[in-house]
Short mmCIF file of C-alpha atoms in Angstrom, two decimals:
data_model
loop_
_atom_site.label_atom_id
_atom_site.label_comp_id
_atom_site.label_asym_id
_atom_site.label_seq_id
_atom_site.Cartn_x
_atom_site.Cartn_y
_atom_site.Cartn_z
CA UNK R 867 -175.11 -140.43 -71.33
CA UNK R 868 -175.25 -136.71 -72.01
CA UNK R 869 -176.87 -135.00 -75.00
CA UNK R 870 -174.47 -132.19 -75.79
CA UNK R 871 -175.40 -128.66 -76.82
CA UNK R 872 -173.01 -128.44 -79.77
CA UNK R 873 -170.08 -130.10 -81.44
CA UNK R 874 -168.26 -130.59 -84.75
CA UNK R 875 -168.70 -133.67 -86.90
CA UNK R 876 -165.97 -135.26 -88.99
CA UNK R 877 -166.85 -132.92 -91.86
CA UNK R 878 -166.14 -129.93 -89.57
CA UNK R 879 -169.81 -128.97 -89.69
CA UNK R 880 -171.17 -127.36 -86.51
CA UNK R 881 -174.11 -129.18 -84.94
CA UNK R 882 -175.82 -126.99 -82.35
CA UNK R 883 -179.10 -126.67 -80.45
CA UNK R 884 -178.96 -122.90 -80.92
CA UNK R 885 -179.58 -123.17 -84.66
CA UNK R 886 -182.32 -125.80 -84.55
CA UNK R 887 -184.33 -126.29 -81.39
CA UNK R 888 -185.17 -129.94 -82.09
CA UNK R 889 -182.04 -131.04 -83.89
CA UNK R 890 -181.67 -134.81 -84.08
CA UNK R 891 -178.02 -134.52 -85.08
CA UNK R 892 -176.58 -133.30 -81.77
CA UNK R 893 -173.52 -135.00 -80.29
CA UNK R 894 -173.88 -137.54 -77.49
CA UNK R 895 -171.27 -138.19 -74.80
CA UNK R 896 -171.16 -141.48 -72.92
CA UNK R 897 -168.78 -141.83 -69.97
CA UNK R 898 -167.69 -145.16 -68.53
CA UNK R 899 -165.46 -145.53 -65.49
CA UNK R 900 -164.06 -149.00 -64.87
CA UNK R 901 -160.83 -150.93 -64.35
CA UNK R 902 -158.24 -150.54 -67.14
CA UNK R 903 -158.38 -154.20 -68.21
CA UNK R 904 -162.17 -154.04 -68.56
CA UNK R 905 -161.95 -150.84 -70.63
CA UNK R 906 -159.28 -152.46 -72.85
CA UNK R 907 -161.61 -155.42 -73.41
CA UNK R 908 -164.44 -153.05 -74.43
CA UNK R 909 -162.45 -151.10 -77.05
CA UNK R 910 -162.59 -153.74 -79.86
CA UNK R 911 -166.40 -153.87 -79.52
CA UNK R 912 -166.57 -150.06 -79.74
CA UNK R 913 -164.44 -150.18 -82.90
CA UNK R 914 -167.18 -152.24 -84.56
CA UNK R 915 -170.11 -150.19 -83.20
CA UNK R 916 -168.91 -146.65 -83.89
CA UNK R 917 -168.89 -145.53 -87.51
CA UNK R 918 -168.09 -141.90 -86.73
CA UNK R 919 -166.95 -140.41 -83.44
CA UNK R 920 -164.24 -140.03 -80.88
CA UNK R 921 -163.23 -142.32 -78.02
CA UNK R 922 -161.08 -140.85 -75.25
CA UNK R 923 -159.37 -143.15 -72.76
CA UNK R 924 -157.83 -141.49 -69.71
CA UNK R 925 -156.75 -142.34 -66.19
CA UNK R 926 -159.30 -141.13 -63.68
CA UNK R 927 -158.89 -140.35 -60.00
CA UNK R 928 -162.13 -140.06 -58.09
CA UNK R 929 -163.50 -139.73 -54.58
CA UNK R 930 -166.63 -141.52 -53.57
CA UNK R 931 -168.72 -139.75 -50.95
CA UNK R 932 -171.59 -141.48 -49.17
CA UNK R 933 -174.32 -139.86 -47.16
CA UNK R 934 -174.22 -140.77 -43.46
CA UNK R 935 -176.89 -143.52 -43.15
CA UNK R 936 -177.58 -142.53 -39.50
CA UNK R 937 -179.08 -139.18 -40.52
#
């Protein structure tokens, strides 16, 4: 979860940390990486939880690096 610095709400009103230092109305971004069938199963639950927002579903290619355990 990431608390973002600024973003636009559905009313096209700018929410930003620059205007109010302790704004409680800043956007939040949550990223989930999982198998497509598990994401598809999650989407109906998100439909019921989110009253205002944006959900982006995209294919992701990643590389997983591990530190050498011998060092």
